[in-house]
mmCIF file of C-alpha atoms in Angstrom:
data_model
loop_
_atom_site.group_PDB
_atom_site.id
_atom_site.type_symbol
_atom_site.label_atom_id
_atom_site.label_comp_id
_atom_site.label_asym_id
_atom_site.label_seq_id
_atom_site.Cartn_x
_atom_site.Cartn_y
_atom_site.Cartn_z
ATOM 1 C CA UNK A 14 0.000 0.000 0.000
ATOM 2 C CA UNK A 15 2.062 2.856 -1.374
ATOM 3 C CA UNK A 16 -0.750 5.302 -0.527
ATOM 4 C CA UNK A 17 0.120 4.822 3.147
ATOM 5 C CA UNK A 18 3.530 6.474 2.688
ATOM 6 C CA UNK A 19 1.937 9.447 0.916
ATOM 7 C CA UNK A 20 -0.636 9.825 3.697
ATOM 8 C CA UNK A 21 2.146 9.472 6.278
ATOM 9 C CA UNK A 22 4.033 12.302 4.573
ATOM 10 C CA UNK A 23 0.933 14.530 4.750
ATOM 11 C CA UNK A 24 0.454 13.704 8.449
ATOM 12 C CA UNK A 25 4.127 14.451 9.242
ATOM 13 C CA UNK A 26 3.848 17.812 7.474
ATOM 14 C CA UNK A 27 0.773 18.786 9.484
ATOM 15 C CA UNK A 28 2.453 17.637 12.701
ATOM 16 C CA UNK A 29 5.546 19.716 11.952
ATOM 17 C CA UNK A 30 3.443 22.817 11.254
ATOM 18 C CA UNK A 31 1.485 22.423 14.502
ATOM 19 C CA UNK A 32 4.674 21.829 16.511
ATOM 20 C CA UNK A 33 6.037 25.066 15.015
ATOM 21 C CA UNK A 34 2.955 26.908 16.295
ATOM 22 C CA UNK A 35 0.813 27.056 13.175
ATOM 23 C CA UNK A 36 -2.956 26.842 13.670
ATOM 24 C CA UNK A 37 -3.996 24.125 11.231
ATOM 25 C CA UNK A 38 -7.762 24.073 10.909
ATOM 26 C CA UNK A 39 -8.217 22.146 7.726
ATOM 27 C CA UNK A 40 -6.031 20.411 5.197
ATOM 28 C CA UNK A 41 -6.784 20.148 1.510
ATOM 29 C CA UNK A 42 -5.056 17.316 -0.300
ATOM 30 C CA UNK A 43 -4.993 17.560 -4.072
ATOM 31 C CA UNK A 44 -4.536 14.256 -5.883
ATOM 32 C CA UNK A 45 -2.991 14.700 -9.322
ATOM 33 C CA UNK A 46 -4.477 12.475 -12.001
ATOM 34 C CA UNK A 47 -1.106 11.284 -13.314
ATOM 35 C CA UNK A 48 -0.076 9.503 -10.095
ATOM 36 C CA UNK A 49 -3.457 7.724 -9.929
ATOM 37 C CA UNK A 50 -3.580 7.546 -6.144
ATOM 38 C CA UNK A 51 -6.399 5.316 -4.866
ATOM 39 C CA UNK A 52 -8.578 7.894 -3.109
ATOM 40 C CA UNK A 53 -10.360 5.368 -0.873
ATOM 41 C CA UNK A 54 -7.150 3.795 0.401
ATOM 42 C CA UNK A 55 -5.464 7.190 0.811
ATOM 43 C CA UNK A 56 -8.410 8.644 2.726
ATOM 44 C CA UNK A 57 -8.557 5.629 5.042
ATOM 45 C CA UNK A 58 -4.809 5.863 5.753
ATOM 46 C CA UNK A 59 -4.950 9.607 6.396
ATOM 47 C CA UNK A 60 -7.925 9.228 8.777
ATOM 48 C CA UNK A 61 -6.047 6.556 10.712
ATOM 49 C CA UNK A 62 -2.859 8.637 10.875
ATOM 50 C CA UNK A 63 -4.702 11.791 12.008
ATOM 51 C CA UNK A 64 -6.505 9.736 14.659
ATOM 52 C CA UNK A 65 -3.157 8.308 15.835
ATOM 53 C CA UNK A 66 -1.738 11.857 15.947
ATOM 54 C CA UNK A 67 -4.698 13.054 18.028
ATOM 55 C CA UNK A 68 -4.452 10.091 20.423
ATOM 56 C CA UNK A 69 -0.681 9.989 20.868
ATOM 57 C CA UNK A 70 0.382 13.624 20.428
ATOM 58 C CA UNK A 71 -2.749 15.616 21.165
ATOM 59 C CA UNK A 72 -2.698 17.197 17.699
ATOM 60 C CA UNK A 73 -6.225 17.615 16.439
ATOM 61 C CA UNK A 74 -6.842 18.391 12.790
ATOM 62 C CA UNK A 75 -10.461 19.369 12.442
ATOM 63 C CA UNK A 76 -10.896 18.141 8.940
ATOM 64 C CA UNK A 77 -9.431 17.424 5.573
ATOM 65 C CA UNK A 78 -10.814 17.365 2.095
ATOM 66 C CA UNK A 79 -9.560 15.597 -0.966
ATOM 67 C CA UNK A 80 -9.816 17.162 -4.393
ATOM 68 C CA UNK A 81 -8.586 15.959 -7.758
ATOM 69 C CA UNK A 82 -6.617 17.738 -10.447
ATOM 70 C CA UNK A 83 -6.569 16.706 -14.100
ATOM 71 C CA UNK A 84 -3.154 16.041 -15.596
ATOM 72 C CA UNK A 85 -1.956 18.268 -18.427
ATOM 73 C CA UNK A 86 1.228 18.287 -20.489
ATOM 74 C CA UNK A 87 3.162 20.662 -22.715
ATOM 75 C CA UNK A 88 5.827 19.590 -25.174
ATOM 76 C CA UNK A 89 9.086 21.504 -24.715
ATOM 77 C CA UNK A 90 10.023 20.870 -28.345
ATOM 78 C CA UNK A 91 6.906 21.631 -30.435
ATOM 79 C CA UNK A 92 4.750 23.436 -27.848
ATOM 80 C CA UNK A 93 1.792 21.045 -28.192
ATOM 81 C CA UNK A 94 -0.449 20.752 -25.126
ATOM 82 C CA UNK A 95 -2.609 17.764 -24.233
ATOM 83 C CA UNK A 96 -4.359 15.840 -21.456
ATOM 84 C CA UNK A 97 -4.439 12.194 -20.385
ATOM 85 C CA UNK A 98 -7.926 11.836 -21.809
ATOM 86 C CA UNK A 99 -6.631 12.789 -25.235
ATOM 87 C CA UNK A 100 -3.485 10.662 -25.005
ATOM 88 C CA UNK A 101 -3.477 8.022 -22.238
ATOM 89 C CA UNK A 102 -0.414 6.380 -20.668
ATOM 90 C CA UNK A 103 -0.381 2.697 -21.640
ATOM 91 C CA UNK A 104 -1.803 0.434 -18.936
ATOM 92 C CA UNK A 105 1.450 -1.541 -18.544
ATOM 93 C CA UNK A 106 3.370 1.585 -17.440
ATOM 94 C CA UNK A 107 0.809 3.089 -15.063
ATOM 95 C CA UNK A 108 2.097 1.270 -11.993
ATOM 96 C CA UNK A 109 5.635 2.651 -12.481
ATOM 97 C CA UNK A 110 4.243 6.179 -12.946
ATOM 98 C CA UNK A 111 2.119 5.698 -9.824
ATOM 99 C CA UNK A 112 5.287 5.228 -7.734
ATOM 100 C CA UNK A 113 7.494 7.891 -9.358
ATOM 101 C CA UNK A 114 5.440 10.170 -11.635
ATOM 102 C CA UNK A 115 8.580 11.540 -13.369
ATOM 103 C CA UNK A 116 9.211 8.164 -15.026
ATOM 104 C CA UNK A 117 6.306 9.072 -17.306
ATOM 105 C CA UNK A 118 9.123 10.536 -19.424
ATOM 106 C CA UNK A 119 10.366 6.976 -19.998
ATOM 107 C CA UNK A 120 7.046 5.534 -21.075
ATOM 108 C CA UNK A 121 5.177 8.371 -22.806
ATOM 109 C CA UNK A 122 5.847 11.068 -25.356
ATOM 110 C CA UNK A 123 4.313 14.057 -27.123
ATOM 111 C CA UNK A 124 1.435 12.829 -29.312
ATOM 112 C CA UNK A 125 2.344 15.364 -31.999
ATOM 113 C CA UNK A 126 6.128 15.206 -32.379
ATOM 114 C CA UNK A 127 7.044 12.132 -30.300
ATOM 115 C CA UNK A 128 9.441 13.956 -27.951
ATOM 116 C CA UNK A 129 9.944 12.756 -24.383
ATOM 117 C CA UNK A 130 11.015 16.299 -23.455
ATOM 118 C CA UNK A 131 7.666 17.535 -22.209
ATOM 119 C CA UNK A 132 6.461 19.312 -19.090
ATOM 120 C CA UNK A 133 3.801 18.072 -16.684
ATOM 121 C CA UNK A 134 1.925 21.349 -16.291
ATOM 122 C CA UNK A 135 -0.784 20.075 -13.915
ATOM 123 C CA UNK A 136 -1.937 17.021 -12.010
ATOM 124 C CA UNK A 137 1.467 15.440 -11.341
ATOM 125 C CA UNK A 138 0.914 13.958 -7.897
ATOM 126 C CA UNK A 139 -0.099 14.786 -4.353
ATOM 127 C CA UNK A 140 -0.162 18.419 -3.178
ATOM 128 C CA UNK A 141 -1.127 19.756 0.222
ATOM 129 C CA UNK A 142 -2.779 23.054 1.062
ATOM 130 C CA UNK A 143 -3.185 24.112 4.640
ATOM 131 C CA UNK A 144 -6.208 26.278 5.420
ATOM 132 C CA UNK B 27 -0.305 27.840 1.267
ATOM 133 C CA UNK B 28 1.054 25.000 -0.928
ATOM 134 C CA UNK B 29 3.605 22.809 0.847
ATOM 135 C CA UNK B 30 5.984 20.130 -0.239
ATOM 136 C CA UNK B 31 4.395 17.557 1.993
ATOM 137 C CA UNK B 32 7.218 15.032 1.514
ATOM 138 C CA UNK B 33 10.022 16.924 3.221
ATOM 139 C CA UNK B 34 9.308 16.179 6.929
ATOM 140 C CA UNK B 35 8.960 12.449 6.225
ATOM 141 C CA UNK B 36 12.127 12.456 4.103
ATOM 142 C CA UNK B 37 14.072 14.129 6.922
ATOM 143 C CA UNK B 38 12.742 11.571 9.375
ATOM 144 C CA UNK B 39 13.740 8.701 7.091
ATOM 145 C CA UNK B 40 17.247 10.115 6.491
ATOM 146 C CA UNK B 41 17.749 10.740 10.203
ATOM 147 C CA UNK B 42 17.052 7.070 10.860
ATOM 148 C CA UNK B 43 20.448 6.265 9.305
ATOM 149 C CA UNK B 44 23.572 6.516 11.406
ATOM 150 C CA UNK B 45 25.371 7.852 8.358
ATOM 151 C CA UNK B 46 24.419 9.113 4.877
ATOM 152 C CA UNK B 47 27.265 9.078 2.368
ATOM 153 C CA UNK B 48 26.758 10.716 -1.026
ATOM 154 C CA UNK B 49 29.448 9.446 -3.392
ATOM 155 C CA UNK B 50 30.187 12.457 -5.550
ATOM 156 C CA UNK B 51 32.419 14.146 -8.061
ATOM 157 C CA UNK B 52 31.926 17.214 -10.201
ATOM 158 C CA UNK B 53 33.369 15.224 -13.096
ATOM 159 C CA UNK B 54 31.846 12.258 -14.898
ATOM 160 C CA UNK B 55 33.638 9.002 -15.641
ATOM 161 C CA UNK B 56 35.760 8.888 -12.487
ATOM 162 C CA UNK B 57 34.128 5.775 -11.027
ATOM 163 C CA UNK B 58 31.411 6.948 -8.640
ATOM 164 C CA UNK B 59 29.122 4.030 -9.450
ATOM 165 C CA UNK B 60 31.955 1.522 -9.214
ATOM 166 C CA UNK B 61 33.158 2.817 -5.847
ATOM 167 C CA UNK B 62 29.623 3.248 -4.438
ATOM 168 C CA UNK B 63 28.780 -0.339 -5.402
ATOM 169 C CA UNK B 64 32.035 -1.884 -4.166
ATOM 170 C CA UNK B 65 31.965 0.067 -0.910
ATOM 171 C CA UNK B 66 28.350 -0.947 -0.252
ATOM 172 C CA UNK B 67 29.222 -4.607 -0.831
ATOM 173 C CA UNK B 68 32.277 -4.300 1.409
ATOM 174 C CA UNK B 69 30.259 -2.787 4.280
ATOM 175 C CA UNK B 70 27.374 -5.225 3.862
ATOM 176 C CA UNK B 71 29.671 -8.245 3.885
ATOM 177 C CA UNK B 72 31.310 -6.847 7.019
ATOM 178 C CA UNK B 73 27.881 -7.332 8.578
ATOM 179 C CA UNK B 74 26.776 -3.674 8.529
ATOM 180 C CA UNK B 75 23.201 -3.207 7.286
ATOM 181 C CA UNK B 76 23.792 -1.037 4.236
ATOM 182 C CA UNK B 77 21.429 0.773 1.882
ATOM 183 C CA UNK B 78 22.496 1.847 -1.592
ATOM 184 C CA UNK B 79 20.500 4.429 -3.561
ATOM 185 C CA UNK B 80 21.142 5.161 -7.206
ATOM 186 C CA UNK B 81 20.327 8.874 -7.395
ATOM 187 C CA UNK B 82 21.525 9.336 -10.963
ATOM 188 C CA UNK B 83 17.969 9.742 -12.199
ATOM 189 C CA UNK B 84 18.641 10.464 -15.843
ATOM 190 C CA UNK B 85 21.175 7.659 -16.214
ATOM 191 C CA UNK B 86 20.925 5.056 -13.438
ATOM 192 C CA UNK B 87 23.440 2.213 -13.902
ATOM 193 C CA UNK B 88 24.286 0.971 -10.391
ATOM 194 C CA UNK B 89 22.044 -2.066 -10.933
ATOM 195 C CA UNK B 90 24.311 -3.098 -13.798
ATOM 196 C CA UNK B 91 27.345 -3.084 -11.484
ATOM 197 C CA UNK B 92 25.358 -5.174 -8.979
ATOM 198 C CA UNK B 93 24.275 -7.660 -11.640
ATOM 199 C CA UNK B 94 20.538 -6.896 -11.412
ATOM 200 C CA UNK B 95 18.017 -6.843 -14.246
ATOM 201 C CA UNK B 96 15.993 -3.683 -13.597
ATOM 202 C CA UNK B 97 13.399 -4.627 -16.207
ATOM 203 C CA UNK B 98 12.299 -7.691 -14.262
ATOM 204 C CA UNK B 99 12.339 -6.167 -10.754
ATOM 205 C CA UNK B 100 9.601 -4.095 -9.115
ATOM 206 C CA UNK B 101 10.158 -3.196 -5.461
ATOM 207 C CA UNK B 102 7.602 -4.644 -3.070
ATOM 208 C CA UNK B 103 4.838 -2.364 -1.783
ATOM 209 C CA UNK B 104 4.308 -2.217 1.981
ATOM 210 C CA UNK B 105 3.201 1.070 3.530
ATOM 211 C CA UNK B 106 5.485 2.648 0.933
ATOM 212 C CA UNK B 107 7.996 0.648 -1.071
ATOM 213 C CA UNK B 108 10.688 -1.670 0.229
ATOM 214 C CA UNK B 109 14.152 -1.462 -1.281
ATOM 215 C CA UNK B 110 15.303 -4.570 -3.117
ATOM 216 C CA UNK B 111 17.378 -6.908 -0.963
ATOM 217 C CA UNK B 112 20.436 -7.686 -3.043
ATOM 218 C CA UNK B 113 22.320 -9.564 -0.326
ATOM 219 C CA UNK B 114 21.653 -10.424 3.308
ATOM 220 C CA UNK B 115 22.820 -6.995 4.544
ATOM 221 C CA UNK B 116 22.474 -4.941 1.360
ATOM 222 C CA UNK B 117 19.307 -3.075 0.311
ATOM 223 C CA UNK B 118 19.114 -1.213 -2.973
ATOM 224 C CA UNK B 119 16.775 1.279 -4.627
ATOM 225 C CA UNK B 120 17.004 2.688 -8.117
ATOM 226 C CA UNK B 121 14.814 4.773 -10.441
ATOM 227 C CA UNK B 122 15.695 2.151 -13.060
ATOM 228 C CA UNK B 123 13.178 -0.172 -11.383
ATOM 229 C CA UNK B 124 10.530 2.253 -12.631
ATOM 230 C CA UNK B 125 12.062 3.665 -15.823
ATOM 231 C CA UNK B 126 12.912 0.084 -16.869
ATOM 232 C CA UNK B 127 16.184 1.088 -18.505
ATOM 233 C CA UNK B 128 14.465 3.420 -20.984
ATOM 234 C CA UNK B 129 15.697 7.008 -21.459
ATOM 235 C CA UNK B 130 14.565 9.291 -18.625
ATOM 236 C CA UNK B 131 15.035 12.915 -19.704
ATOM 237 C CA UNK B 132 14.311 15.170 -16.729
ATOM 238 C CA UNK B 133 14.666 18.905 -16.288
ATOM 239 C CA UNK B 134 16.065 20.268 -13.020
ATOM 240 C CA UNK B 135 12.911 20.599 -10.923
ATOM 241 C CA UNK B 136 11.710 17.196 -12.125
ATOM 242 C CA UNK B 137 14.903 15.541 -10.880
ATOM 243 C CA UNK B 138 14.328 17.122 -7.484
ATOM 244 C CA UNK B 139 10.698 15.965 -7.506
ATOM 245 C CA UNK B 140 11.690 12.418 -8.430
ATOM 246 C CA UNK B 141 14.357 12.332 -5.700
ATOM 247 C CA UNK B 142 11.906 13.602 -3.079
ATOM 248 C CA UNK B 143 9.286 11.077 -4.158
ATOM 249 C CA UNK B 144 11.693 8.151 -3.937
ATOM 250 C CA UNK B 145 13.141 9.301 -0.590
ATOM 251 C CA UNK B 146 9.650 9.794 0.856
ATOM 252 C CA UNK B 147 8.215 6.421 -0.071
ATOM 253 C CA UNK B 148 11.215 4.116 0.357
ATOM 254 C CA UNK B 149 11.292 2.337 3.713
ATOM 255 C CA UNK B 150 14.899 1.475 4.435
ATOM 256 C CA UNK B 151 16.011 -0.594 7.395
ATOM 257 C CA UNK B 152 19.784 -0.089 7.116
ATOM 258 C CA UNK B 153 22.218 1.777 9.374
ATOM 259 C CA UNK B 154 24.110 3.471 6.573
ATOM 260 C CA UNK B 155 22.972 4.879 3.242
ATOM 261 C CA UNK B 156 25.398 5.139 0.347
ATOM 262 C CA UNK B 157 24.118 7.395 -2.450
ATOM 263 C CA UNK B 158 25.509 7.108 -5.946
ATOM 264 C CA UNK B 159 25.027 10.673 -7.181
ATOM 265 C CA UNK B 160 25.173 12.015 -10.736
ATOM 266 C CA UNK B 161 28.213 13.961 -11.938
ATOM 267 C CA UNK B 162 28.535 17.612 -11.063
ATOM 268 C CA UNK B 163 27.209 19.855 -8.348
ATOM 269 C CA UNK B 164 23.879 18.542 -9.544
ATOM 270 C CA UNK B 165 20.326 19.297 -8.455
ATOM 271 C CA UNK B 166 20.223 15.827 -6.928
ATOM 272 C CA UNK B 167 23.353 16.289 -4.833
ATOM 273 C CA UNK B 168 22.378 19.805 -3.749
ATOM 274 C CA UNK B 169 18.904 18.653 -2.746
ATOM 275 C CA UNK B 170 20.231 15.670 -0.800
ATOM 276 C CA UNK B 171 22.689 17.903 1.053
ATOM 277 C CA UNK B 172 19.921 20.432 1.734
ATOM 278 C CA UNK B 173 17.650 17.742 3.153
ATOM 279 C CA UNK B 174 20.372 16.140 5.265
ATOM 280 C CA UNK B 175 23.132 18.542 6.306
ATOM 281 C CA UNK B 176 24.846 15.801 8.330
ATOM 282 C CA UNK B 177 25.688 13.866 5.163
ATOM 283 C CA UNK B 178 29.368 12.979 4.754
ATOM 284 C CA UNK B 179 30.427 13.234 1.125
ATOM 285 C CA UNK B 180 32.886 10.729 -0.296
ATOM 286 C CA UNK B 181 34.702 12.457 -3.155
ATOM 287 C CA UNK B 182 35.925 10.386 -6.087
ATOM 288 C CA UNK B 183 38.745 11.705 -8.220
ATOM 289 C CA UNK B 184 41.112 10.466 -10.841
ATOM 290 C CA UNK B 185 44.637 11.888 -10.929
ATOM 291 C CA UNK B 186 44.564 13.838 -14.186
ATOM 292 C CA UNK B 187 44.543 17.620 -14.112
ATOM 293 C CA UNK B 188 40.879 18.048 -15.133
ATOM 294 C CA UNK B 189 39.699 15.750 -12.392
ATOM 295 C CA UNK B 190 41.957 17.326 -9.776
ATOM 296 C CA UNK B 191 40.603 20.764 -10.634
ATOM 297 C CA UNK B 192 37.048 19.409 -10.364
ATOM 298 C CA UNK B 193 37.855 17.795 -7.015
ATOM 299 C CA UNK B 194 39.287 21.057 -5.725
ATOM 300 C CA UNK B 195 36.010 22.775 -6.650
ATOM 301 C CA UNK B 196 34.071 20.123 -4.744
ATOM 302 C CA UNK B 197 36.294 20.526 -1.670
ATOM 303 C CA UNK B 198 35.902 24.320 -1.808
ATOM 304 C CA UNK B 199 32.140 24.031 -2.220
ATOM 305 C CA UNK B 200 31.759 21.716 0.774
ATOM 306 C CA UNK B 201 33.928 24.006 2.905
ATOM 307 C CA UNK B 202 31.927 27.102 1.947
ATOM 308 C CA UNK B 203 28.667 25.327 2.744
ATOM 309 C CA UNK B 204 29.925 24.006 6.063
ATOM 310 C CA UNK B 205 29.420 20.432 4.870
ATOM 311 C CA UNK B 206 31.690 17.551 5.749
ATOM 312 C CA UNK B 207 33.538 15.011 3.679
ATOM 313 C CA UNK B 208 34.729 11.528 4.550
ATOM 314 C CA UNK B 209 37.704 11.952 2.267
ATOM 315 C CA UNK B 210 38.885 11.408 -1.266
ATOM 316 C CA UNK B 211 39.129 8.131 -3.116
ATOM 317 C CA UNK B 212 41.704 8.405 -5.863
ATOM 318 C CA UNK B 213 40.454 6.049 -8.557
ATOM 319 C CA UNK B 214 42.289 4.639 -11.568
ATOM 320 C CA UNK B 215 45.410 6.362 -10.246
ATOM 321 C CA UNK B 216 48.978 5.182 -10.497
ATOM 322 C CA UNK B 217 50.390 8.307 -8.864
ATOM 323 C CA UNK B 218 48.324 9.178 -5.830
ATOM 324 C CA UNK B 219 50.962 11.650 -4.719
ATOM 325 C CA UNK B 220 49.420 14.035 -7.263
ATOM 326 C CA UNK B 221 46.434 14.394 -4.945
ATOM 327 C CA UNK B 222 48.703 15.571 -2.127
ATOM 328 C CA UNK B 223 50.647 17.872 -4.425
ATOM 329 C CA UNK B 224 47.659 19.496 -6.059
ATOM 330 C CA UNK B 225 45.033 19.434 -3.280
ATOM 331 C CA UNK B 226 47.227 19.612 -0.216
ATOM 332 C CA UNK B 227 45.531 16.606 1.308
ATOM 333 C CA UNK B 228 46.139 12.903 0.945
ATOM 334 C CA UNK B 229 43.710 10.411 -0.545
ATOM 335 C CA UNK B 230 41.947 8.152 1.912
ATOM 336 C CA UNK B 231 42.196 5.329 -0.597
ATOM 337 C CA UNK B 232 44.098 4.882 -3.816
ATOM 338 C CA UNK B 233 42.726 2.448 -6.383
ATOM 339 C CA UNK B 234 44.858 1.564 -9.385
ATOM 340 C CA UNK B 235 43.596 1.339 -12.955
ATOM 341 C CA UNK B 236 42.441 -2.251 -13.416
ATOM 342 C CA UNK B 237 42.766 -3.441 -17.001
ATOM 343 C CA UNK B 238 39.595 -5.168 -18.196
ATOM 344 C CA UNK B 239 37.547 -4.091 -15.189
ATOM 345 C CA UNK B 240 34.478 -3.830 -17.455
ATOM 346 C CA UNK B 241 34.448 -7.625 -17.663
ATOM 347 C CA UNK B 242 33.807 -7.771 -13.913
ATOM 348 C CA UNK B 243 30.748 -5.485 -13.979
ATOM 349 C CA UNK B 244 27.702 -7.374 -12.760
ATOM 350 C CA UNK B 245 29.748 -9.932 -10.838
ATOM 351 C CA UNK B 246 29.591 -8.740 -7.230
ATOM 352 C CA UNK B 247 32.204 -11.193 -5.939
ATOM 353 C CA UNK B 248 34.680 -10.144 -8.614
ATOM 354 C CA UNK B 249 33.992 -6.417 -8.146
ATOM 355 C CA UNK B 250 34.674 -6.776 -4.447
ATOM 356 C CA UNK B 251 37.720 -8.948 -5.037
ATOM 357 C CA UNK B 252 39.160 -6.260 -7.327
ATOM 358 C CA UNK B 253 38.403 -3.218 -5.164
ATOM 359 C CA UNK B 254 37.706 -4.411 -1.627
ATOM 360 C CA UNK B 255 41.279 -4.281 -0.342
ATOM 361 C CA UNK B 256 41.802 -0.799 -1.779
ATOM 362 C CA UNK B 257 38.686 0.468 -0.038
ATOM 363 C CA UNK B 258 39.514 -0.935 3.423
ATOM 364 C CA UNK B 259 40.576 2.485 4.744
ATOM 365 C CA UNK B 260 37.235 3.971 3.654
ATOM 366 C CA UNK B 261 35.417 1.112 5.351
ATOM 367 C CA UNK B 262 37.256 1.713 8.635
ATOM 368 C CA UNK B 263 36.672 5.467 8.441
ATOM 369 C CA UNK B 264 32.958 4.833 7.960
ATOM 370 C CA UNK B 265 32.826 2.281 10.791
ATOM 371 C CA UNK B 266 34.489 4.815 13.070
ATOM 372 C CA UNK B 267 31.633 7.233 12.320
ATOM 373 C CA UNK B 268 28.800 4.798 13.049
#
């Protein structure tokens, strides 16, 4: 369950902010489409970790919400822009991209010119916003 | 406020090691991968739980030195990912397990992102982490040193003038940043006195040029047989720091 490590990283970040005196009321976690994080598993892990943090360290996060962001790409060579809906990553490579999104450059290329030198402009992976 | 949520967990994971050793050189082709691999094998076979990370994201090759087929290996998933156990005391992680030996062209910030991702999700259990870093004062090396200021850099140098100049730059950089080094390994050198003459410090280890070394790549016993004795001083220095 790779999602556990991502949730653990979010929990550690919140803990560090609270320890440094920041008032963390709510956390927004943005799941980028490219990394294809399992939202159910991630949410379960994060709930468990926040509960553990409340029980063991007295740190109480009032709530969190999960939102999703569509992935988008721009070719550095020809300037073409596209989305995963228009040009999907082949099924056989999705697991590798799930673990390290940057390896998409090994298994995917610009649908117009074929270059692997493209930019992930949105929806790479997990992002955290503290409210 | 957007945060890089991975950093606190990465710091926690790196602090769990007694020692983090980036193997580095500003110059390519001096033998970083060879020394990082041989040193890791030497420590592991001494009974020290050792982790080896290939952090050369755009051209990972450490698995080749270790005799592993990256195409057929996918690290096990367990509350993150577990590094691949190469030997009883040696764990190994490489981006090649995910790029599957295909080209991986990354721009600067993407290399940093990939490094953070791998450091955040990998669950090591070793006491020491050896990091095979890419050539240069690279984004990868700078980020690793930013995340873990207690790292002890092992500098690899050959004895030709270009490499000595590069090594001097690395020494100066570490000094300016207040970062520490374990020492210099002079590799493929027949005249290690050049290190003393040019850099005003002696090499911790001096490895000669081994004709036909390429034939040994992938054979861990042979790699260690060829380089183990030469790296004994580095091993003892590291043990003294644990």
